[in-house]
Short mmCIF file of C-alpha atoms in Angstrom, two decimals:
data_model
loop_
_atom_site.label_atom_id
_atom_site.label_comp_id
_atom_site.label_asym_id
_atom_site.label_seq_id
_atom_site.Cartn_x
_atom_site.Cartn_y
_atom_site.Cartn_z
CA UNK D 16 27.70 -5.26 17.91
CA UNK D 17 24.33 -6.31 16.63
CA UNK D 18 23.16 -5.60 12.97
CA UNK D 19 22.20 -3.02 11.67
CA UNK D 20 19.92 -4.14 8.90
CA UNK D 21 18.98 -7.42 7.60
CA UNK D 22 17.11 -8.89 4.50
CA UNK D 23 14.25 -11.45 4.54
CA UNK D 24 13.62 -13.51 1.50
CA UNK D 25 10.12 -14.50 1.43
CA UNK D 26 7.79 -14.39 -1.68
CA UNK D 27 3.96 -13.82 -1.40
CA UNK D 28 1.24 -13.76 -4.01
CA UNK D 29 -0.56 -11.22 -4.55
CA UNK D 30 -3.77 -12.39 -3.54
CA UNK D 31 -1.79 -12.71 -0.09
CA UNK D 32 -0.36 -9.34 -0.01
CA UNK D 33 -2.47 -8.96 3.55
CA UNK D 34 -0.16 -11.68 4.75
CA UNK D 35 2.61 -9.77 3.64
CA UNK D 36 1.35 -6.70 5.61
CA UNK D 37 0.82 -8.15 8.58
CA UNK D 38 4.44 -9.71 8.49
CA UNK D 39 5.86 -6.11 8.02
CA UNK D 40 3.67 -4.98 11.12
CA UNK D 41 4.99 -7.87 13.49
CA UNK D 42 8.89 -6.69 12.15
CA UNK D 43 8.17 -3.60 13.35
CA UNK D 44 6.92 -4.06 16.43
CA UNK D 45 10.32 -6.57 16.59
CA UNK D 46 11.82 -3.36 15.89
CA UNK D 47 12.85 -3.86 12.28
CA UNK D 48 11.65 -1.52 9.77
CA UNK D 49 10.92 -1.35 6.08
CA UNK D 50 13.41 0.48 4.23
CA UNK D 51 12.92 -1.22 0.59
CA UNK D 52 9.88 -3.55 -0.32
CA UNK D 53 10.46 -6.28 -2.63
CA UNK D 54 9.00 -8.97 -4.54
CA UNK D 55 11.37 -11.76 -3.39
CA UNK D 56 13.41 -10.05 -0.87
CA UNK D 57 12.75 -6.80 1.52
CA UNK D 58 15.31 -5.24 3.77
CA UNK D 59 14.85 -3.73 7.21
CA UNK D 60 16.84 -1.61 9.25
CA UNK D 61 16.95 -1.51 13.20
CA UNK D 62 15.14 0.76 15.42
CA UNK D 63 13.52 -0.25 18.10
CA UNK D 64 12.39 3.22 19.23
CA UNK D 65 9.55 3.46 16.66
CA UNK D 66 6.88 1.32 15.64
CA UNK D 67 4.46 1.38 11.69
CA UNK D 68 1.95 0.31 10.51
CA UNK D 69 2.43 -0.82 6.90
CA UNK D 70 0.13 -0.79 3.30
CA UNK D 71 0.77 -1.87 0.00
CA UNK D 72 -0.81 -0.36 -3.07
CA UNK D 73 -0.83 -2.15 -6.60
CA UNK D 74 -2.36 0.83 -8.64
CA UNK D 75 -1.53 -0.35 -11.96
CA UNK D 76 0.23 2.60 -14.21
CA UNK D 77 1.17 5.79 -12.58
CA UNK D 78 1.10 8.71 -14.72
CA UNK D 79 2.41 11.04 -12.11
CA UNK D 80 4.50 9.30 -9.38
CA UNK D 81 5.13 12.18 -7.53
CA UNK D 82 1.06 13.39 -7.59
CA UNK D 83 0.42 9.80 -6.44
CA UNK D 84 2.90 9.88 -3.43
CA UNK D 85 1.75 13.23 -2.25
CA UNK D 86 -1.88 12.10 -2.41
CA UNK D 87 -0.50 9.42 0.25
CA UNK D 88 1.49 11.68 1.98
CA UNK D 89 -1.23 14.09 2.70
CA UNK D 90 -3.41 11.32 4.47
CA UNK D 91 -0.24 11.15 6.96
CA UNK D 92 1.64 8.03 4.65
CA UNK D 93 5.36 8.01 4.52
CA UNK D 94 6.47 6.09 0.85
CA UNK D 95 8.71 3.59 1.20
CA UNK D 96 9.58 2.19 -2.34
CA UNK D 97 7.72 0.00 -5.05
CA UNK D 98 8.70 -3.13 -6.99
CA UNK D 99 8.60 -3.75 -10.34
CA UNK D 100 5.77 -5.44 -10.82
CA UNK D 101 3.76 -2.38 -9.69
CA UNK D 102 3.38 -2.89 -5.73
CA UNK D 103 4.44 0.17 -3.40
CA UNK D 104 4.87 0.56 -0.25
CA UNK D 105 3.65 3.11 2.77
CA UNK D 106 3.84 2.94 6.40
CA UNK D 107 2.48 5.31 9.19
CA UNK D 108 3.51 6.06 12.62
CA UNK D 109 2.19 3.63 14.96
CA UNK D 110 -0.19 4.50 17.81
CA UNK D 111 -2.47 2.29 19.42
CA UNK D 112 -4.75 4.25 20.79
CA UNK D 113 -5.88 5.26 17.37
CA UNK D 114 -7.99 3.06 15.59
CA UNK D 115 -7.44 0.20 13.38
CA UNK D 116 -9.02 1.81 10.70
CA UNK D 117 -6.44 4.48 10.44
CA UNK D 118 -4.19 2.28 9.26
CA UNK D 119 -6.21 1.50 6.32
CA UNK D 120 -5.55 2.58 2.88
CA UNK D 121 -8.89 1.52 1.03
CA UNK D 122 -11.62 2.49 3.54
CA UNK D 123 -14.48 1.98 0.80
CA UNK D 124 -15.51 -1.14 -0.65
CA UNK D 125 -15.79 0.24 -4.52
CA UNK D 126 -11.62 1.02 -3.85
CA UNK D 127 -10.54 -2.21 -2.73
CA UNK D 128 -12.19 -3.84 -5.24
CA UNK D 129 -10.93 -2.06 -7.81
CA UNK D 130 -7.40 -2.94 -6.43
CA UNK D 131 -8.30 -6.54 -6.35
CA UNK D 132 -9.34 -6.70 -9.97
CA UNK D 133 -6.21 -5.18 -11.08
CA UNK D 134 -4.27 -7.73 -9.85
CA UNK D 135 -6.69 -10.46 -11.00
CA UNK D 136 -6.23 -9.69 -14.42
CA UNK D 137 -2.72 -9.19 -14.28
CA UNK D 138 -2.83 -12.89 -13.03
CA UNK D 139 -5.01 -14.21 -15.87
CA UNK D 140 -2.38 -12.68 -18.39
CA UNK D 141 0.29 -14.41 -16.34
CA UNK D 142 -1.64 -17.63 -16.77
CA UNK D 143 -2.63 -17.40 -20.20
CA UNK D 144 1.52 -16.38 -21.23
CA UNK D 145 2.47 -19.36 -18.91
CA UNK D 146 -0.03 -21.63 -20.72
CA UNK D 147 1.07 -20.93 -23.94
CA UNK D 148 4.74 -20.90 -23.16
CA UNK D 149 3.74 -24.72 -22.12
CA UNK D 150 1.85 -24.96 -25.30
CA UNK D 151 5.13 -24.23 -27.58
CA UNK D 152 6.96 -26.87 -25.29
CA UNK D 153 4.97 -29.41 -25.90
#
């Protein structure tokens, strides 16, 4: 009998979370999908019969969870789940005659930027806490 689910352990940075993306894209079209995103670890359950296409979101603080996943879900996004460190995770039905740019969360410049400087300064505070933990070390 072949399994059912499996787990992958793989970390990415956030500055790579594209690479991340497009790994959850080739597992589904291996027929493993998404079930539960994760920071160090994601797990994926077997079904060949469908294929996603994945996006991740890192919106900082969500006031309303359940506005913010129904703003998703009305653009035809199916949540997934979210980490702890803010990330969460959507997927869409796959199909390719549609184009790429369906399968886009951000499709303006001004959002994707804002995005990216979220995550920018949460890495500066990172570095300055890791810098000082060093500091006190020393």
């Amino acid at each position: 009998m072949a399994r059912q689910y499996k787990t992958s352990h793989r970390i990415y940075t956030a500055w790579s979370y594209q690479k991340e993306i497009e790994d959850l894209n080739k597992a589904s079209d291996q027929g493993w999908q998404l079930i539960r995103g994760g920071c160090f670890s994601s797990k994926f359950k077997w079904n060949p019969d469908v294929r996603y296409r994945y996006q991740m979101d890192y919106p900082g603080k969500v006031e309303d969870m359940g506005r913010y996943i129904e703003i998703y879900r009305e653009q035809g996004w199916e949540y997934i789940s979210s980490t702890f460190n803010g990330w969460h995770f959507f997927r869409k039905a796959y199909d390719p005659a549609l184009p790429d740019a369906q399968y886009e969360i951000f499709t303006d410049r001004s959002s994707l930027e804002e995005m990216k400087n979220r995550w920018i300064k949460l890495a500066i505070c990172l570095s300055v806490l890791v810098a000082v933990f060093t500091a006190f070390q020393l």
